[in-house]
Coordinates of C-alpha atoms and ligand atoms in Angstrom, one line a residue:
M1 CA 70.9 -38.9 77.9
F2 CA 68.2 -40.9 79.5
T3 CA 65.5 -40.0 77.4
A4 CA 67.8 -40.1 74.2
L5 CA 68.5 -44.1 75.5
L6 CA 64.4 -44.3 75.9
C7 CA 63.6 -43.4 72.2
L8 CA 65.8 -45.2 70.8
V9 CA 63.7 -48.2 71.3
F10 CA 60.9 -47.1 69.8
T11 CA 61.0 -46.8 66.4
A12 CA 58.4 -44.8 63.5
G13 CA 55.5 -46.6 61.5
D14 CA 57.6 -47.3 58.4
G15 CA 59.9 -49.7 60.9
L16 CA 62.9 -47.4 60.2
P17 CA 64.1 -45.9 63.9
L18 CA 63.0 -43.0 65.4
P19 CA 65.4 -40.6 66.1
A20 CA 66.8 -39.8 69.0
F21 CA 68.1 -36.1 69.7
S22 CA 71.0 -35.4 72.2
Q23 CA 71.2 -32.1 74.6
D24 CA 73.4 -30.4 71.4
E25 CA 71.2 -31.1 68.9
W26 CA 68.3 -29.7 71.0
T27 CA 70.0 -26.9 71.4
I28 CA 70.3 -26.0 67.6
L29 CA 66.7 -27.0 67.0
R30 CA 66.1 -24.7 69.4
S31 CA 68.1 -21.7 67.7
M32 CA 66.1 -22.6 65.1
S33 CA 62.6 -21.9 65.9
P34 CA 60.3 -19.7 67.0
A35 CA 60.9 -16.8 64.2
V36 CA 60.0 -13.5 65.2
L37 CA 60.2 -10.8 62.7
L38 CA 62.5 -7.6 64.4
P39 CA 61.5 -4.6 64.0
D40 CA 62.7 -2.0 61.1
K41 CA 63.5 1.3 62.4
T42 CA 64.5 2.7 58.7
N43 CA 60.6 2.5 57.9
K44 CA 58.6 5.0 60.4
Y45 CA 55.5 4.0 58.6
E46 CA 56.5 0.0 59.0
Q47 CA 53.5 -0.4 61.9
N48 CA 51.1 2.1 60.6
E49 CA 47.8 0.3 60.2
S50 CA 46.2 3.4 57.5
A51 CA 50.2 2.6 55.7
A52 CA 49.7 -0.8 55.4
L53 CA 45.8 -0.7 53.9
L54 CA 47.2 1.8 51.3
G55 CA 50.4 -0.8 50.9
Q56 CA 47.3 -3.5 50.2
H57 CA 45.4 -2.0 48.5
I58 CA 48.5 -0.9 45.7
F59 CA 49.7 -4.6 45.8
F60 CA 46.3 -5.5 44.7
D61 CA 46.0 -3.0 42.1
E62 CA 46.9 -3.0 38.0
R63 CA 46.4 0.1 37.4
F64 CA 49.9 0.5 38.2
S65 CA 51.8 -0.8 35.3
S66 CA 52.3 0.7 31.6
N67 CA 49.8 -1.8 30.4
K68 CA 47.6 -1.9 33.4
E69 CA 47.8 -6.2 33.4
V70 CA 50.3 -6.2 36.0
S71 CA 50.3 -5.9 39.9
C72 CA 52.3 -6.7 42.7
A73 CA 50.2 -10.2 43.1
T74 CA 50.5 -11.4 39.2
C75 CA 54.2 -12.2 40.2
H76 CA 53.7 -13.0 44.1
E77 CA 50.1 -14.9 44.0
P78 CA 48.7 -15.0 47.5
D79 CA 47.5 -18.7 46.2
K80 CA 51.1 -19.8 45.4
Y81 CA 52.1 -18.2 48.9
F82 CA 53.1 -14.9 47.3
T83 CA 55.1 -16.9 44.3
D84 CA 54.2 -17.2 40.4
G85 CA 55.1 -20.7 39.6
V86 CA 57.2 -20.1 36.6
Q87 CA 60.9 -20.5 36.4
I88 CA 61.5 -16.2 35.6
A89 CA 59.1 -13.8 36.2
V90 CA 57.0 -12.2 33.3
G91 CA 55.7 -8.6 33.8
T92 CA 54.8 -5.6 31.4
G93 CA 58.1 -7.8 29.7
Q94 CA 60.8 -11.0 30.5
T95 CA 62.9 -10.7 33.7
T96 CA 66.0 -12.7 34.2
R97 CA 65.1 -14.3 37.8
N98 CA 62.6 -16.5 39.7
S99 CA 59.9 -14.5 42.1
P100 CA 61.0 -14.9 45.8
T101 CA 58.2 -15.1 48.3
V102 CA 57.2 -12.0 50.3
L103 CA 55.7 -14.0 53.3
N104 CA 58.2 -13.4 55.7
A105 CA 60.4 -11.0 54.0
A106 CA 60.5 -8.4 56.4
H107 CA 63.6 -10.3 58.2
Q108 CA 65.6 -10.3 55.9
R109 CA 68.9 -8.0 55.9
W110 CA 69.3 -7.9 52.1
F111 CA 66.6 -8.2 49.1
F112 CA 66.6 -9.7 46.1
W113 CA 68.5 -12.5 45.3
D114 CA 71.5 -10.4 45.4
G115 CA 70.6 -8.5 47.4
R116 CA 71.3 -5.5 46.1
T117 CA 68.5 -3.3 48.0
D118 CA 68.9 -2.5 52.1
T119 CA 65.6 -2.5 53.1
L120 CA 62.2 -3.7 52.6
W121 CA 61.0 -0.6 51.3
G122 CA 64.4 0.1 49.3
Q123 CA 62.7 -2.0 46.9
P124 CA 58.7 -1.5 45.5
I125 CA 60.2 1.8 43.4
Q126 CA 62.8 0.0 41.4
T127 CA 59.9 -3.3 40.7
M128 CA 57.2 -0.3 39.5
E129 CA 60.0 1.5 37.6
H130 CA 61.8 -1.1 36.2
P131 CA 60.9 -1.6 31.9
A132 CA 60.5 -5.4 33.1
E133 CA 58.5 -5.8 35.6
M134 CA 55.4 -2.7 36.1
N135 CA 57.3 0.1 33.7
I136 CA 55.5 3.1 35.8
P137 CA 57.2 6.2 36.6
R138 CA 56.9 7.5 40.0
K139 CA 55.5 10.3 38.5
D140 CA 52.4 8.5 37.3
I141 CA 52.0 6.7 40.4
A142 CA 51.8 9.6 42.5
E143 CA 49.1 10.8 39.8
L144 CA 46.9 7.7 40.4
I145 CA 46.5 8.1 43.8
E146 CA 46.2 11.3 44.6
K147 CA 43.0 11.3 42.0
D148 CA 41.6 8.1 43.7
K149 CA 38.3 8.4 45.1
T150 CA 40.1 5.7 47.7
L151 CA 43.3 6.1 47.8
G152 CA 43.7 9.7 47.8
P153 CA 42.1 9.9 51.2
L154 CA 44.1 6.9 52.4
W155 CA 46.8 9.1 51.8
E156 CA 46.1 12.1 53.1
K157 CA 45.2 10.5 56.5
T158 CA 48.1 8.5 56.6
F159 CA 51.0 11.2 55.2
G160 CA 49.6 13.9 54.6
S161 CA 48.5 16.7 51.5
M162 CA 50.5 15.2 48.1
K163 CA 51.0 18.9 47.8
E164 CA 53.5 19.8 50.2
S165 CA 56.1 16.9 49.3
D166 CA 58.5 16.2 46.7
I167 CA 57.7 13.2 44.3
D168 CA 61.0 11.6 45.8
T169 CA 59.4 11.3 49.1
I170 CA 56.4 10.1 47.8
A171 CA 57.4 7.6 46.1
A172 CA 59.2 6.7 49.4
N173 CA 56.6 6.7 51.2
V174 CA 54.4 4.4 48.7
A175 CA 57.4 2.1 48.8
K176 CA 56.4 2.4 53.4
S177 CA 53.2 1.6 52.5
L178 CA 53.7 -1.8 50.6
A179 CA 56.9 -2.7 52.8
A180 CA 53.8 -2.3 56.3
Y181 CA 51.6 -4.2 54.1
I182 CA 54.3 -7.2 53.5
T183 CA 55.4 -6.6 57.0
K184 CA 52.2 -8.5 57.8
L185 CA 52.9 -11.8 55.7
D186 CA 54.0 -13.2 58.2
A187 CA 54.2 -16.9 57.8
S188 CA 56.3 -18.1 60.6
H189 CA 54.7 -20.8 62.7
A190 CA 55.2 -24.8 61.2
P191 CA 54.6 -27.7 62.6
F192 CA 58.2 -27.8 63.0
D193 CA 58.0 -25.2 65.5
D194 CA 55.4 -27.3 67.4
F195 CA 57.9 -30.1 67.5
V196 CA 60.3 -27.4 68.8
A197 CA 58.5 -26.6 71.7
G198 CA 57.7 -30.2 72.5
D199 CA 54.9 -31.5 70.3
K200 CA 56.4 -34.8 70.0
E201 CA 54.1 -36.1 67.2
A202 CA 53.7 -32.6 65.4
I203 CA 56.0 -33.8 62.2
S204 CA 56.3 -37.6 61.2
P205 CA 59.4 -40.0 61.7
S206 CA 60.4 -39.4 58.5
A207 CA 60.9 -35.6 59.1
Q208 CA 62.5 -35.8 62.3
R209 CA 65.3 -38.1 60.5
G210 CA 65.6 -35.1 57.7
L211 CA 65.9 -33.0 60.3
Q212 CA 68.7 -34.7 62.1
Y213 CA 70.3 -34.8 59.0
F214 CA 69.9 -31.7 58.0
I215 CA 71.2 -30.4 60.8
G216 CA 73.9 -32.7 61.5
E217 CA 75.9 -35.4 58.2
G218 CA 73.6 -33.1 55.7
G219 CA 75.9 -29.8 56.6
C220 CA 72.9 -27.7 55.6
L221 CA 73.1 -25.6 58.9
R222 CA 76.2 -24.2 57.9
C223 CA 74.2 -22.0 55.3
H224 CA 70.4 -22.5 55.9
F225 CA 70.6 -21.8 60.5
G226 CA 68.9 -19.4 62.8
P227 CA 65.1 -18.8 63.1
W228 CA 64.4 -18.2 59.6
I229 CA 66.7 -21.1 58.2
T230 CA 69.2 -19.0 56.5
D231 CA 72.3 -17.3 57.0
G232 CA 71.3 -14.3 54.9
A233 CA 74.8 -14.3 53.6
F234 CA 75.5 -15.0 49.1
H235 CA 77.2 -18.2 48.0
S236 CA 77.1 -20.2 45.0
V237 CA 75.7 -23.9 45.3
G238 CA 76.4 -24.4 41.4
V239 CA 73.1 -24.0 39.6
G240 CA 74.0 -23.3 35.9
P241 CA 72.0 -20.9 33.6
L242 CA 68.6 -22.2 32.9
D243 CA 70.2 -22.7 29.2
G244 CA 73.3 -24.4 29.9
G245 CA 76.6 -23.1 29.5
A246 CA 78.6 -20.9 32.0
L247 CA 77.2 -19.1 34.5
K248 CA 76.2 -15.4 33.5
D249 CA 74.3 -13.9 36.4
S250 CA 77.2 -12.0 38.3
G251 CA 74.7 -12.0 41.3
R252 CA 76.3 -10.4 44.3
A253 CA 78.6 -8.7 42.6
G254 CA 76.9 -7.0 40.5
A255 CA 74.7 -5.9 43.5
I256 CA 76.7 -3.9 45.6
D257 CA 77.5 -1.1 43.4
K258 CA 73.7 -0.8 42.9
L259 CA 73.3 -0.8 46.5
K260 CA 76.2 2.0 46.9
S261 CA 74.5 4.2 44.1
A262 CA 70.5 3.6 45.0
Q263 CA 68.4 6.0 46.1
F264 CA 66.2 4.0 48.7
T265 CA 68.8 2.8 51.3
A266 CA 68.8 2.3 55.1
S267 CA 71.7 5.1 55.2
G268 CA 69.9 7.6 52.3
I269 CA 67.9 10.9 52.9
H270 CA 64.7 9.0 53.1
S271 CA 65.5 6.4 55.8
D272 CA 63.8 7.1 59.2
D273 CA 67.1 5.5 61.1
P274 CA 70.0 6.6 58.4
D275 CA 72.9 6.3 61.6
G276 CA 71.1 3.1 62.8
I277 CA 72.7 -0.8 62.2
R278 CA 71.7 -1.1 58.8
A279 CA 72.5 1.8 57.6
T280 CA 76.6 1.6 59.3
I281 CA 76.7 -2.2 57.7
S282 CA 76.3 -1.5 54.3
K283 CA 78.7 1.5 54.5
H284 CA 81.2 -0.9 54.8
I285 CA 80.4 -3.6 52.5
A286 CA 82.8 -3.9 49.8
K287 CA 83.3 -6.2 46.4
R288 CA 84.7 -9.7 47.7
R289 CA 86.1 -12.3 45.1
E290 CA 84.0 -14.8 45.9
D291 CA 80.7 -12.9 45.4
W292 CA 80.5 -13.2 41.6
G293 CA 78.0 -15.5 40.6
S294 CA 76.6 -15.7 44.3
F295 CA 72.9 -15.7 45.5
R296 CA 71.4 -15.3 48.9
T297 CA 70.3 -18.6 50.9
P298 CA 67.0 -18.5 50.8
S299 CA 64.9 -19.4 53.7
L300 CA 63.3 -22.5 53.8
R301 CA 60.3 -21.9 55.5
N302 CA 57.5 -22.8 53.0
V303 CA 59.5 -24.0 50.8
A304 CA 57.7 -27.1 50.1
K305 CA 54.8 -24.2 48.4
T306 CA 57.1 -21.9 46.6
P307 CA 58.8 -24.0 43.4
P308 CA 60.1 -24.0 40.8
Y309 CA 63.7 -23.4 43.1
M310 CA 66.8 -21.5 42.8
H311 CA 67.3 -17.7 41.7
A312 CA 66.5 -18.5 38.0
G313 CA 64.2 -21.6 39.0
Q314 CA 66.6 -24.0 37.2
L315 CA 65.0 -26.5 39.8
A316 CA 61.7 -28.1 39.4
T317 CA 60.7 -29.4 42.6
L318 CA 62.6 -30.5 46.5
E319 CA 63.5 -33.7 44.9
D320 CA 65.5 -31.9 41.7
V321 CA 67.2 -30.1 44.9
L322 CA 68.1 -32.5 46.3
E323 CA 69.5 -34.2 43.6
H324 CA 71.3 -31.5 43.4
Y325 CA 72.7 -31.5 46.8
S326 CA 73.4 -34.9 46.1
T327 CA 75.3 -35.5 43.2
L328 CA 76.3 -31.9 42.4
E329 CA 76.7 -33.3 38.8
N330 CA 75.8 -30.3 36.9
F331 CA 78.2 -28.1 39.2
V332 CA 78.6 -25.1 37.2
S333 CA 81.7 -23.0 39.1
A334 CA 82.0 -19.4 38.8
D335 CA 85.2 -19.8 37.4
H336 CA 87.7 -18.1 39.8
H337 CA 85.3 -19.1 42.7
R338 CA 84.4 -22.6 44.0
E339 CA 82.4 -23.2 47.3
T340 CA 84.7 -25.4 48.8
I341 CA 82.3 -26.6 51.3
L342 CA 80.2 -28.6 49.0
E343 CA 81.1 -32.0 48.5
P344 CA 78.0 -34.8 46.7
L345 CA 76.0 -36.2 49.8
N346 CA 75.3 -39.0 47.7
L347 CA 71.8 -39.3 49.4
S348 CA 69.8 -42.8 49.3
E349 CA 66.3 -42.8 48.3
Q350 CA 65.4 -42.9 51.5
Q351 CA 67.4 -40.2 52.8
K352 CA 65.2 -37.9 50.2
L353 CA 62.1 -39.0 51.0
D354 CA 63.0 -38.0 54.8
L355 CA 64.7 -34.7 53.8
V356 CA 61.3 -33.6 51.5
A357 CA 59.4 -33.9 54.5
F358 CA 61.3 -32.0 57.0
L359 CA 61.3 -29.6 54.4
E360 CA 57.6 -30.0 54.1
S361 CA 57.4 -29.5 57.8
L362 CA 58.1 -25.9 57.4
T363 CA 54.5 -24.7 55.7
A364 CA 53.2 -22.6 58.6
P365 CA 49.8 -21.8 57.2
L366 CA 48.6 -18.6 55.1
P367 CA 48.3 -15.6 57.1
E368 CA 44.4 -14.1 58.0
K369 CA 41.9 -14.2 54.6
G370 CA 41.7 -10.1 54.5
L371 CA 44.9 -9.8 54.1
L372 CA 45.3 -12.1 51.0
T373 CA 42.8 -9.9 48.6
A374 CA 42.5 -6.0 47.5
P375 CA 40.8 -4.9 50.7
D376 CA 36.8 -4.2 50.3
Ligands
HEC1 C1 57.5 -9.1 36.7 C2 57.0 -9.5 38.3 C3 57.1 -9.4 39.5 C4 56.2 -8.0 39.7 C5 55.1 -6.9 38.9 C6 56.9 -7.5 41.3 N1 57.6 -8.5 41.7 FE1 58.4 -8.7 43.4 N2 59.9 -9.8 42.4 C7 59.7 -10.2 41.7 C8 60.8 -10.8 41.2 C9 61.9 -11.8 39.8 C10 61.8 -11.2 42.0 C11 63.8 -11.4 42.4 C12 64.5 -10.3 41.9 C13 65.9 -9.9 42.1 O1 66.0 -10.4 43.2 O2 66.6 -9.8 41.2 C14 60.8 -9.8 43.0 C15 61.7 -9.6 44.4 C16 60.6 -8.7 45.6 C17 61.0 -8.2 47.2 C18 62.7 -9.1 47.5 C19 61.9 -10.0 48.2 C20 63.4 -11.1 48.5 O3 63.3 -12.3 49.4 O4 64.3 -10.3 48.4 C21 60.0 -7.8 47.5 C22 60.3 -7.7 48.8 C23 59.2 -7.7 46.3 N3 59.2 -8.6 45.1 C24 57.7 -6.9 46.3 C25 57.2 -6.5 45.6 C26 56.1 -5.3 45.1 C27 55.6 -4.4 46.7 C28 55.9 -5.5 44.0 C29 54.8 -4.3 43.7 C30 55.3 -3.1 43.9 C31 56.6 -6.3 43.2 N4 57.3 -7.2 43.9 C32 56.0 -7.0 41.8 C33 59.0 -10.0 40.4 C34 57.8 -9.5 40.7
HEC2 C1 77.2 -23.4 50.6 C2 75.7 -22.7 51.3 C3 74.2 -23.9 51.5 C4 74.8 -25.1 51.7 C5 75.8 -26.3 52.3 C6 73.2 -25.8 52.1 N1 72.9 -24.5 50.8 FE1 71.0 -24.6 49.7 N2 70.7 -22.9 49.5 C7 71.9 -22.2 49.6 C8 72.1 -21.1 48.4 C9 73.0 -20.1 48.0 C10 70.7 -20.9 47.8 C11 70.1 -20.6 46.2 C12 71.4 -20.6 45.2 C13 70.3 -19.8 43.9 O1 70.0 -19.9 44.0 O2 71.8 -20.3 42.9 C14 69.8 -22.4 48.4 C15 69.1 -22.9 48.1 C16 68.3 -24.0 48.4 C17 67.3 -24.5 47.9 C18 66.3 -23.9 46.8 C19 65.3 -22.6 48.2 C20 64.5 -21.7 47.3 O3 64.0 -20.8 47.8 O4 64.8 -21.7 46.0 C21 66.6 -25.6 49.0 C22 64.9 -26.1 49.1 C23 67.8 -25.9 49.5 N3 68.7 -24.7 49.4 C24 68.1 -26.7 50.5 C25 69.0 -27.4 51.4 C26 69.5 -28.4 51.5 C27 69.0 -29.8 52.3 C28 71.2 -28.3 52.0 C29 71.6 -29.5 52.8 C30 72.0 -31.1 51.8 C31 71.4 -27.4 52.1 N4 70.7 -26.6 50.9 C32 72.6 -26.8 52.0 C33 73.1 -22.1 50.1 C34 73.5 -23.5 50.6

C-alpha cells in the first residue's frame, strides 16, 4: 500500500504516469511468471539426448518430403522464431492455416490451432504424411533413416534395431524424437519475467501501462492467463476468413472426431502413459455447440516475433490485432455462436502503443545456437 502510493508520484520518461500495481495485481503478475515446462509422461524419450539429436537432424532434413524440398524448418524457421512469416503455410502443397511457432510448444495441452492432437509427439507423423505439408509415407521415412550413415546408427543407439519394430512403432519413435528436440526449444525467459521478479526497469513505463491494462480493464486475462499467457482452451474472437465472407474453418468442432480416431494419442497403444491424466481428459472430451469456428488461444510469449497473426494469418501486425479488439468492426460471428465476453475496447492511440510495448516485453532470446541448425 505504502509502496503503491510512493510509485504514484513518479512519472515515466514520456510524461505519462508510471503505473502503481496493487497487491491484487501483483498476485496476478506472479501467476504469469516464471514459465516452466512440465514433463510429458506419454513420451519416455522426451529427455533422451540421442532421441533429441535424431529429432534435430530430421527437423532440418529436406529429404523427408516427396519433392525433397521441404523440411520442418521450411515452415518453422529458426530466425523467424520458428515460424515462416506467411499467412498460410506452403509445403508440398497449399495448407489452410498459419504456421505457429514450435518454441515452447511443449507446454501445450492441445496441439494445432484446433487441438486435434493431445500430445506433442502425436503431431509430426500427421504433418509428414500430409499431402500439402511433406507428403512422405512412414515406410519411406523409416527407410531413409535406416540407410543413412548418420541417422541409422543414431537410431540403433536410441531405439535398437529397426528390423525388430513394426512400422507404426517406428513412426511413433520418429515422432517422439522430434518431440524431444522441440522440447529443448525453450524461449520463455523474457524481460517481463525480470520485471515480475522485481527488476522495475526491466520493461519500459509504456509496457508497464500496457500490462496493467492487459490484466485489468482490457479483459485480455480472461483468455490469456497463467505463465504461458493462454487458457489453453478454444474460443472465437471473430476474425473472418482471408477471402472474406462467412467462417468456413470449423476449428475445434472438426477436431474432436479427428482426436478420437487418431492413431498417436495419449491413450493409444504407443503412449508411454496411456492411463495418465492427459489420456483421461482426452477420453472424456465431447463436442460442444460453441466449438464451431473456435481456435486455441495462442500463447503470447514471443508473439512480437511471429507475424502474421491468427489461425489463417489474417492480421498482419500486432497493431492490426489491437485494432480488431478495439473496434470488433469486422467481427464474423460463428453462426449460432458469438463470444459474448468480447466488447469493443475503443482503445486510444496511447493504449495501443502501451499494449504493443507490453507484448514486446514477452520476447525471450532464441535458444542456444547449437539448436538452431542441423547438428554438425
Ligand atoms: C508446410 C509447412 C509446415 C511444415 C513442413 C511443417 N509444419 Fe508444423 N505446422 C504447420 C502449420 C500450418 C501448423 C498448424 C496446423 C493446424 O493448426 O492445423 C503446424 C503445427 C505444428 C505444431 C503444433 C504447434 C502448436 O502450437 O500446436 C508442431 C509441434 C509442429 N507443427 C512441428 C512440426 C514438425 C516437427 C515438422 C516436421 C516433421 C513440421 N511441423 C513441418 C506448418 C508446417
Ligand atoms: C475470448 C477469449 C480472448 C480474449 C478476451 C482475448 N483473446 Fe487474444 N486470442 C484469443 C484467441 C482464441 C486467439 C486466436 C484466434 C484465431 O486464431 O482465430 C487470440 C489471438 C490473439 C493474438 C494473436 C496471437 C497469434 O499468435 O496469432 C494476440 C496478439 C492477442 N490475442 C492478444 C489479445 C489481447 C491484447 C487481448 C485483450 C485486449 C486479447 N487477446 C483478448 C482469445 C482471446
